[in-house]
Structure formats: C-alpha cells, structure tokens
C-alpha cells in the first residue's frame, strides 16, 4: 500500500476531531491527497452502528455486543474507505482506530485482551496505522471540556474510574509501541497541540519517503 495511515487517539475531551481536521488541512496545504475519517463511523453502515453504540437508549448493551459492533464498524471502514484510499496513495487520518478498542473494551470494560486481539486479527487482518498520535489529558479536565460543549453520549456517562482505566490503557499501549505511537500532551492550547502534531506527521511522511 502506498499511502500513509495516521490515527489520532485519546480519552474524551482531548480535541481529537478538531486536531484531525487541522492536520488534514495542514497536509492538504502541502498538496497531499488526504482522507479524513472516523470510528465508529466512516461509512454509511458505520454511522448507523455509531448511532446504535452511542445512543443513550442503548444503556443495556452487553459489553461483548459493544465489542463486536466496534469491530463491525471497523471492518466496513477498512474495506470500503481505508484500503482503497491507501491504495490510491492518500494520507488517511482517522479519528480513532483499534487502539480505542483495546483501551475502552479491554482496559475500561475488562474484556480479555486475548479475545480482543483475536477479533482484531480477523477484522483488521493486522492493519495498523503507520503513525498514531495519542492525545493525553487528565480525565477530569477532558470530561469537563466535553460537558462544556454539551457532548454526552453513552460512553461519556461512564464514571471517572472507567475513564481513568481507559487512559491508563492508552498509555500502556503507547509504552509498548513507542515507534508507532507518539504521545502529545493536549493540556496546552489547540494551536500548540496542532503545531506538535504537524511536526510529528511531517517528519514521519518525510522519513517514510512516500
Ligand atoms: P468519539 O469519537 O466522539 O470520541 O466517540 C466514540 C466513543 O466510542 C468514545 O467514547 C470512545 C468509544 N469507542 C470505544 O469504546 N471503542 C472503540 O473501538 C472506538 C473506536 C470508540
């Protein structure tokens, strides 16, 4: 595959979507073809799955059903959007990918990491981002930011302890893959975070020679 696959990850309130948009704009400004997308979602089917997953009406959803639905959205996303775009040589920027499943369903919900890994092997065929930007912030600040913009979906309503486990999960995954995952502290302003992400992405794209 000729393209470059970048994911942006993090707990609630880290400003991932804003940063994904700014990075897309930055790379387009250099003349690169960019596809900006998100999970769950990224396709019409994925958006329906997203609605089902995040709706407050899904309060009774079993955690294994949740895991399967995130994977289902991802498989559709990979086949319909990500692989074709990488094949055309685009830079794909996704707001969340499989690290979110390990962090939320694995570390947050406590589902066996081996089960998550086996599903990942089937669903993604081990497709991994070339570069992952992990936006990090303390849980209270992140949740507070989302409350200010009135963002309240099913997972955001989980208690602080759940989100602490998710954050620890992300940091653990990052510690195990320091070459792929770069942590960016996002307690600074939007512009500074964007500057740091752009440097990481520019360096990566230059080094990879794509
Ligand atoms: P967001 O993209 O607006 O942050 O919403 C997606 C929510 O879904 C967020 O709470 C994280 C959660 N999520 C999982 O629990 N597992 C996953 O695999 C993905 C992609 C997201």
PDB file of C-alpha atoms and ligand atoms in Angstrom:
ATOM      1  CA  UNK A   1       0.000   0.000   0.000  1.00  0.00           C
ATOM      2  CA  UNK A   2       1.421   3.366  -0.986  1.00  0.00           C
ATOM      3  CA  UNK A   3      -0.430   5.752   1.297  1.00  0.00           C
ATOM      4  CA  UNK A   4       0.200   6.810   4.878  1.00  0.00           C
ATOM      5  CA  UNK A   5      -2.157   5.714   7.629  1.00  0.00           C
ATOM      6  CA  UNK A   6      -2.404   8.017  10.661  1.00  0.00           C
ATOM      7  CA  UNK A   7      -4.710   7.560  13.660  1.00  0.00           C
ATOM      8  CA  UNK A   8      -5.500  10.047  16.376  1.00  0.00           C
ATOM      9  CA  UNK A   9      -6.433   8.536  19.724  1.00  0.00           C
ATOM     10  CA  UNK A  10      -7.233   9.647  23.248  1.00  0.00           C
ATOM     11  CA  UNK A  11      -9.821   9.771  26.002  1.00  0.00           C
ATOM     12  CA  UNK A  12     -12.878  12.018  25.936  1.00  0.00           C
ATOM     13  CA  UNK A  13     -12.289  15.761  25.637  1.00  0.00           C
ATOM     14  CA  UNK A  14      -8.817  15.640  24.108  1.00  0.00           C
ATOM     15  CA  UNK A  15      -9.960  17.524  20.995  1.00  0.00           C
ATOM     16  CA  UNK A  16      -9.194  14.678  18.579  1.00  0.00           C
ATOM     17  CA  UNK A  17     -11.693  15.706  15.922  1.00  0.00           C
ATOM     18  CA  UNK A  18     -10.503  19.323  15.920  1.00  0.00           C
ATOM     19  CA  UNK A  19      -6.898  18.160  15.634  1.00  0.00           C
ATOM     20  CA  UNK A  20      -7.726  15.639  12.895  1.00  0.00           C
ATOM     21  CA  UNK A  21      -9.327  18.469  10.890  1.00  0.00           C
ATOM     22  CA  UNK A  22      -6.389  20.817  11.421  1.00  0.00           C
ATOM     23  CA  UNK A  23      -3.885  18.130  10.453  1.00  0.00           C
ATOM     24  CA  UNK A  24      -5.882  17.294   7.314  1.00  0.00           C
ATOM     25  CA  UNK A  25      -5.878  20.984   6.345  1.00  0.00           C
ATOM     26  CA  UNK A  26      -2.138  21.248   7.052  1.00  0.00           C
ATOM     27  CA  UNK A  27      -1.280  18.246   4.854  1.00  0.00           C
ATOM     28  CA  UNK A  28      -3.648  19.310   2.069  1.00  0.00           C
ATOM     29  CA  UNK A  29      -1.847  22.643   2.138  1.00  0.00           C
ATOM     30  CA  UNK A  30       1.288  20.730   1.118  1.00  0.00           C
ATOM     31  CA  UNK A  31      -0.549  19.284  -1.867  1.00  0.00           C
ATOM     32  CA  UNK A  32      -1.028  15.824  -0.342  1.00  0.00           C
ATOM     33  CA  UNK A  33      -4.256  13.897  -1.005  1.00  0.00           C
ATOM     34  CA  UNK A  34      -5.932  13.428   2.377  1.00  0.00           C
ATOM     35  CA  UNK A  35      -8.906  11.346   3.504  1.00  0.00           C
ATOM     36  CA  UNK A  36     -10.218  12.354   6.929  1.00  0.00           C
ATOM     37  CA  UNK A  37     -12.427   9.804   8.603  1.00  0.00           C
ATOM     38  CA  UNK A  38     -13.566   8.467  11.984  1.00  0.00           C
ATOM     39  CA  UNK A  39     -14.537   5.436  14.080  1.00  0.00           C
ATOM     40  CA  UNK A  40     -17.037   4.251  14.846  1.00  0.00           C
ATOM     41  CA  UNK A  41     -18.377   5.530  11.544  1.00  0.00           C
ATOM     42  CA  UNK A  42     -16.518   6.441   8.379  1.00  0.00           C
ATOM     43  CA  UNK A  43     -19.106   4.740   6.132  1.00  0.00           C
ATOM     44  CA  UNK A  44     -22.925   4.911   5.912  1.00  0.00           C
ATOM     45  CA  UNK A  45     -23.150   1.493   7.631  1.00  0.00           C
ATOM     46  CA  UNK A  46     -20.561   2.551  10.219  1.00  0.00           C
ATOM     47  CA  UNK A  47     -22.548   5.689  11.014  1.00  0.00           C
ATOM     48  CA  UNK A  48     -25.626   3.579  11.739  1.00  0.00           C
ATOM     49  CA  UNK A  49     -23.528   1.379  14.023  1.00  0.00           C
ATOM     50  CA  UNK A  50     -22.151   4.527  15.688  1.00  0.00           C
ATOM     51  CA  UNK A  51     -25.670   5.740  16.398  1.00  0.00           C
ATOM     52  CA  UNK A  52     -26.543   2.369  17.942  1.00  0.00           C
ATOM     53  CA  UNK A  53     -23.375   2.332  20.062  1.00  0.00           C
ATOM     54  CA  UNK A  54     -23.528   5.872  21.383  1.00  0.00           C
ATOM     55  CA  UNK A  55     -27.262   6.369  21.823  1.00  0.00           C
ATOM     56  CA  UNK A  56     -28.374   6.780  25.428  1.00  0.00           C
ATOM     57  CA  UNK A  57     -31.169   4.333  24.507  1.00  0.00           C
ATOM     58  CA  UNK A  58     -28.516   1.586  24.265  1.00  0.00           C
ATOM     59  CA  UNK A  59     -27.893   1.711  28.020  1.00  0.00           C
ATOM     60  CA  UNK A  60     -28.498  -2.039  28.362  1.00  0.00           C
ATOM     61  CA  UNK A  61     -25.943  -3.049  25.730  1.00  0.00           C
ATOM     62  CA  UNK A  62     -23.841  -6.056  26.722  1.00  0.00           C
ATOM     63  CA  UNK A  63     -20.114  -5.324  26.618  1.00  0.00           C
ATOM     64  CA  UNK A  64     -19.356  -8.178  24.204  1.00  0.00           C
ATOM     65  CA  UNK A  65     -22.062  -6.864  21.847  1.00  0.00           C
ATOM     66  CA  UNK A  66     -20.373  -3.471  22.169  1.00  0.00           C
ATOM     67  CA  UNK A  67     -17.009  -5.023  21.272  1.00  0.00           C
ATOM     68  CA  UNK A  68     -18.471  -6.788  18.229  1.00  0.00           C
ATOM     69  CA  UNK A  69     -20.168  -3.630  16.984  1.00  0.00           C
ATOM     70  CA  UNK A  70     -16.985  -1.546  17.188  1.00  0.00           C
ATOM     71  CA  UNK A  71     -15.245  -4.290  15.237  1.00  0.00           C
ATOM     72  CA  UNK A  72     -18.086  -4.493  12.715  1.00  0.00           C
ATOM     73  CA  UNK A  73     -17.865  -0.765  12.039  1.00  0.00           C
ATOM     74  CA  UNK A  74     -14.085  -1.101  11.627  1.00  0.00           C
ATOM     75  CA  UNK A  75     -14.240  -3.946   9.105  1.00  0.00           C
ATOM     76  CA  UNK A  76     -16.635  -1.969   6.901  1.00  0.00           C
ATOM     77  CA  UNK A  77     -14.443   1.130   7.298  1.00  0.00           C
ATOM     78  CA  UNK A  78     -11.235  -0.686   6.358  1.00  0.00           C
ATOM     79  CA  UNK A  79     -12.702  -2.365   3.293  1.00  0.00           C
ATOM     80  CA  UNK A  80     -14.807   0.495   1.990  1.00  0.00           C
ATOM     81  CA  UNK A  81     -12.607   3.502   2.791  1.00  0.00           C
ATOM     82  CA  UNK A  82      -9.159   2.896   4.284  1.00  0.00           C
ATOM     83  CA  UNK A  83      -7.667   0.251   1.983  1.00  0.00           C
ATOM     84  CA  UNK A  84      -8.890   1.892  -1.248  1.00  0.00           C
ATOM     85  CA  UNK A  85      -7.586   5.303  -0.088  1.00  0.00           C
ATOM     86  CA  UNK A  86      -4.173   3.902   0.900  1.00  0.00           C
ATOM     87  CA  UNK A  87      -4.064   2.106  -2.451  1.00  0.00           C
ATOM     88  CA  UNK A  88      -4.549   5.461  -4.219  1.00  0.00           C
ATOM     89  CA  UNK A  89      -1.617   6.865  -2.229  1.00  0.00           C
ATOM     90  CA  UNK A  90      -3.665   9.096   0.090  1.00  0.00           C
ATOM     91  CA  UNK A  91      -2.847  10.083   3.643  1.00  0.00           C
ATOM     92  CA  UNK A  92      -5.676   8.610   5.725  1.00  0.00           C
ATOM     93  CA  UNK A  93      -6.323  10.374   9.031  1.00  0.00           C
ATOM     94  CA  UNK A  94      -8.732   8.513  11.259  1.00  0.00           C
ATOM     95  CA  UNK A  95     -10.203   9.842  14.486  1.00  0.00           C
ATOM     96  CA  UNK A  96      -9.810   6.550  16.476  1.00  0.00           C
ATOM     97  CA  UNK A  97      -8.924   3.020  15.341  1.00  0.00           C
ATOM     98  CA  UNK A  98      -8.174  -0.319  17.022  1.00  0.00           C
ATOM     99  CA  UNK A  99      -6.187   1.136  19.962  1.00  0.00           C
ATOM    100  CA  UNK A 100      -9.520   2.552  21.163  1.00  0.00           C
ATOM    101  CA  UNK A 101     -10.957  -0.962  21.343  1.00  0.00           C
ATOM    102  CA  UNK A 102      -8.043  -2.197  23.447  1.00  0.00           C
ATOM    103  CA  UNK A 103      -8.258   0.866  25.715  1.00  0.00           C
ATOM    104  CA  UNK A 104     -12.074   1.074  26.142  1.00  0.00           C
ATOM    105  CA  UNK A 105     -13.286  -2.516  25.824  1.00  0.00           C
ATOM    106  CA  UNK A 106     -10.085  -4.102  27.143  1.00  0.00           C
ATOM    107  CA  UNK A 107      -8.799  -1.806  29.890  1.00  0.00           C
ATOM    108  CA  UNK A 108     -12.099   0.035  30.501  1.00  0.00           C
ATOM    109  CA  UNK A 109     -14.637  -2.810  30.375  1.00  0.00           C
ATOM    110  CA  UNK A 110     -12.183  -5.522  31.405  1.00  0.00           C
ATOM    111  CA  UNK A 111     -12.751  -7.821  28.412  1.00  0.00           C
ATOM    112  CA  UNK A 112      -9.931 -10.343  27.951  1.00  0.00           C
ATOM    113  CA  UNK A 113      -7.211  -8.719  25.825  1.00  0.00           C
ATOM    114  CA  UNK A 114      -6.588 -12.032  24.045  1.00  0.00           C
ATOM    115  CA  UNK A 115     -10.205 -12.142  22.872  1.00  0.00           C
ATOM    116  CA  UNK A 116      -9.910  -8.550  21.630  1.00  0.00           C
ATOM    117  CA  UNK A 117      -6.705  -9.466  19.848  1.00  0.00           C
ATOM    118  CA  UNK A 118      -8.247 -12.490  18.105  1.00  0.00           C
ATOM    119  CA  UNK A 119     -11.153 -10.410  16.854  1.00  0.00           C
ATOM    120  CA  UNK A 120      -8.706  -7.770  15.697  1.00  0.00           C
ATOM    121  CA  UNK A 121      -6.770 -10.384  13.723  1.00  0.00           C
ATOM    122  CA  UNK A 122      -9.963 -11.414  11.916  1.00  0.00           C
ATOM    123  CA  UNK A 123     -11.353  -7.914  11.437  1.00  0.00           C
ATOM    124  CA  UNK A 124      -8.304  -5.871  10.505  1.00  0.00           C
ATOM    125  CA  UNK A 125      -6.000  -8.580   9.208  1.00  0.00           C
ATOM    126  CA  UNK A 126      -3.458  -6.739  11.419  1.00  0.00           C
ATOM    127  CA  UNK A 127      -3.709  -3.485   9.528  1.00  0.00           C
ATOM    128  CA  UNK A 128      -2.079  -0.928  11.840  1.00  0.00           C
ATOM    129  CA  UNK A 129      -1.653   2.812  11.484  1.00  0.00           C
ATOM    130  CA  UNK A 130       1.857   3.819  10.403  1.00  0.00           C
ATOM    131  CA  UNK A 131       1.702   6.630  12.954  1.00  0.00           C
ATOM    132  CA  UNK A 132      -0.606   7.098  15.933  1.00  0.00           C
ATOM    133  CA  UNK A 133      -0.899  10.381  17.783  1.00  0.00           C
ATOM    134  CA  UNK A 134      -2.132   9.781  21.324  1.00  0.00           C
ATOM    135  CA  UNK A 135      -3.577  12.972  22.779  1.00  0.00           C
ATOM    136  CA  UNK A 136      -3.253  12.850  26.538  1.00  0.00           C
ATOM    137  CA  UNK A 137      -5.004  14.868  29.213  1.00  0.00           C
ATOM    138  CA  UNK A 138      -6.154  14.211  32.766  1.00  0.00           C
ATOM    139  CA  UNK A 139      -9.588  12.630  32.939  1.00  0.00           C
ATOM    140  CA  UNK A 140     -11.347  15.367  34.932  1.00  0.00           C
ATOM    141  CA  UNK A 141     -10.216  18.088  32.522  1.00  0.00           C
ATOM    142  CA  UNK A 142     -11.228  16.019  29.490  1.00  0.00           C
ATOM    143  CA  UNK A 143     -14.697  15.222  30.817  1.00  0.00           C
ATOM    144  CA  UNK A 144     -15.181  18.835  31.881  1.00  0.00           C
ATOM    145  CA  UNK A 145     -14.313  20.073  28.376  1.00  0.00           C
ATOM    146  CA  UNK A 146     -16.957  17.822  26.840  1.00  0.00           C
ATOM    147  CA  UNK A 147     -19.535  18.875  29.402  1.00  0.00           C
ATOM    148  CA  UNK A 148     -18.931  22.476  28.367  1.00  0.00           C
ATOM    149  CA  UNK A 149     -19.751  21.678  24.759  1.00  0.00           C
ATOM    150  CA  UNK A 150     -22.732  19.562  25.890  1.00  0.00           C
ATOM    151  CA  UNK A 151     -21.315  16.319  24.472  1.00  0.00           C
ATOM    152  CA  UNK A 152     -22.913  13.457  26.379  1.00  0.00           C
ATOM    153  CA  UNK A 153     -23.091  10.041  24.761  1.00  0.00           C
ATOM    154  CA  UNK A 154     -23.431   6.591  26.310  1.00  0.00           C
ATOM    155  CA  UNK A 155     -19.696   6.094  26.976  1.00  0.00           C
ATOM    156  CA  UNK A 156     -19.127   9.586  28.284  1.00  0.00           C
ATOM    157  CA  UNK A 157     -21.655   8.873  31.009  1.00  0.00           C
ATOM    158  CA  UNK A 158     -19.407   6.139  32.457  1.00  0.00           C
ATOM    159  CA  UNK A 159     -17.833   7.082  35.790  1.00  0.00           C
ATOM    160  CA  UNK A 160     -14.452   8.728  36.229  1.00  0.00           C
ATOM    161  CA  UNK A 161     -12.869   5.407  37.256  1.00  0.00           C
ATOM    162  CA  UNK A 162     -13.777   3.863  33.878  1.00  0.00           C
ATOM    163  CA  UNK A 163     -12.139   6.752  32.036  1.00  0.00           C
ATOM    164  CA  UNK A 164      -9.057   6.525  34.299  1.00  0.00           C
ATOM    165  CA  UNK A 165      -8.678   2.858  33.268  1.00  0.00           C
ATOM    166  CA  UNK A 166      -9.078   3.806  29.603  1.00  0.00           C
ATOM    167  CA  UNK A 167      -6.389   6.484  29.937  1.00  0.00           C
ATOM    168  CA  UNK A 168      -4.040   4.020  31.660  1.00  0.00           C
ATOM    169  CA  UNK A 169      -4.788   1.564  28.859  1.00  0.00           C
ATOM    170  CA  UNK A 170      -3.817   4.034  26.155  1.00  0.00           C
ATOM    171  CA  UNK A 171      -0.596   4.914  27.989  1.00  0.00           C
ATOM    172  CA  UNK A 172       0.220   1.217  28.406  1.00  0.00           C
ATOM    173  CA  UNK A 173      -0.336   0.530  24.686  1.00  0.00           C
ATOM    174  CA  UNK A 174       1.853   3.551  23.837  1.00  0.00           C
ATOM    175  CA  UNK A 175       4.641   2.346  26.135  1.00  0.00           C
ATOM    176  CA  UNK A 176       4.677  -0.967  24.263  1.00  0.00           C
ATOM    177  CA  UNK A 177       4.889   0.622  20.796  1.00  0.00           C
ATOM    178  CA  UNK A 178       6.938   3.810  21.143  1.00  0.00           C
ATOM    179  CA  UNK A 179       7.890   3.893  17.460  1.00  0.00           C
ATOM    180  CA  UNK A 180       4.315   3.917  16.216  1.00  0.00           C
ATOM    181  CA  UNK A 181       2.570   5.843  18.994  1.00  0.00           C
ATOM    182  CA  UNK A 182       3.614   9.375  19.905  1.00  0.00           C
ATOM    183  CA  UNK A 183       2.073  10.993  22.956  1.00  0.00           C
ATOM    184  CA  UNK A 184       1.104  14.660  22.772  1.00  0.00           C
ATOM    185  CA  UNK A 185       0.069  16.485  25.958  1.00  0.00           C
ATOM    186  CA  UNK A 186      -3.072  18.361  24.993  1.00  0.00           C
ATOM    187  CA  UNK A 187      -3.479  20.483  28.094  1.00  0.00           C
ATOM    188  CA  UNK A 188      -1.822  23.300  26.113  1.00  0.00           C
ATOM    189  CA  UNK A 189      -3.900  25.293  23.589  1.00  0.00           C
ATOM    190  CA  UNK A 190      -5.302  23.997  20.307  1.00  0.00           C
ATOM    191  CA  UNK A 191      -2.639  25.832  18.250  1.00  0.00           C
ATOM    192  CA  UNK A 192       0.305  24.413  20.208  1.00  0.00           C
ATOM    193  CA  UNK A 193      -1.101  20.882  20.033  1.00  0.00           C
ATOM    194  CA  UNK A 194      -1.620  21.306  16.287  1.00  0.00           C
ATOM    195  CA  UNK A 195       1.963  22.523  15.878  1.00  0.00           C
ATOM    196  CA  UNK A 196       3.337  19.461  17.693  1.00  0.00           C
ATOM    197  CA  UNK A 197       1.173  17.045  15.716  1.00  0.00           C
ATOM    198  CA  UNK A 198       2.159  18.663  12.420  1.00  0.00           C
ATOM    199  CA  UNK A 199       5.866  18.295  13.232  1.00  0.00           C
ATOM    200  CA  UNK A 200       5.381  14.601  14.026  1.00  0.00           C
ATOM    201  CA  UNK A 201       3.351  13.966  10.863  1.00  0.00           C
ATOM    202  CA  UNK A 202       5.696  15.963   8.590  1.00  0.00           C
ATOM    203  CA  UNK A 203       8.744  14.142   9.982  1.00  0.00           C
ATOM    204  CA  UNK A 204       7.095  10.784   9.576  1.00  0.00           C
ATOM    205  CA  UNK A 205       5.983  11.439   5.993  1.00  0.00           C
ATOM    206  CA  UNK A 206       9.421  12.783   5.061  1.00  0.00           C
ATOM    207  CA  UNK A 207      11.229   9.812   6.620  1.00  0.00           C
ATOM    208  CA  UNK A 208       8.919   7.269   5.021  1.00  0.00           C
ATOM    209  CA  UNK A 209       9.672   8.753   1.597  1.00  0.00           C
ATOM    210  CA  UNK A 210       6.055   8.311   0.488  1.00  0.00           C
TER     211      UNK A 210
HETATM  212  P1  LIG B   1     -15.925   9.927  19.859  1.00  0.00           P
HETATM  213  O1  LIG B   1     -15.334   9.506  18.549  1.00  0.00           O
HETATM  214  O2  LIG B   1     -16.851  11.041  19.742  1.00  0.00           O
HETATM  215  O3  LIG B   1     -14.909  10.060  20.931  1.00  0.00           O
HETATM  216  O4  LIG B   1     -16.942   8.762  20.320  1.00  0.00           O
HETATM  217  C1  LIG B   1     -16.663   7.456  20.192  1.00  0.00           C
HETATM  218  C2  LIG B   1     -16.879   6.774  21.516  1.00  0.00           C
HETATM  219  O5  LIG B   1     -16.738   5.371  21.300  1.00  0.00           O
HETATM  220  C3  LIG B   1     -15.849   7.162  22.570  1.00  0.00           C
HETATM  221  O6  LIG B   1     -16.469   7.181  23.831  1.00  0.00           O
HETATM  222  C4  LIG B   1     -14.869   6.021  22.541  1.00  0.00           C
HETATM  223  C5  LIG B   1     -15.719   4.847  22.138  1.00  0.00           C
HETATM  224  N1  LIG B   1     -15.003   3.792  21.412  1.00  0.00           N
HETATM  225  C6  LIG B   1     -14.857   2.545  22.011  1.00  0.00           C
HETATM  226  O7  LIG B   1     -15.279   2.353  23.153  1.00  0.00           O
HETATM  227  N2  LIG B   1     -14.219   1.562  21.324  1.00  0.00           N
HETATM  228  C7  LIG B   1     -13.753   1.724  20.037  1.00  0.00           C
HETATM  229  O8  LIG B   1     -13.199   0.798  19.448  1.00  0.00           O
HETATM  230  C8  LIG B   1     -13.927   3.030  19.423  1.00  0.00           C
HETATM  231  C9  LIG B   1     -13.444   3.254  18.031  1.00  0.00           C
HETATM  232  C10 LIG B   1     -14.546   4.028  20.146  1.00  0.00           C
END
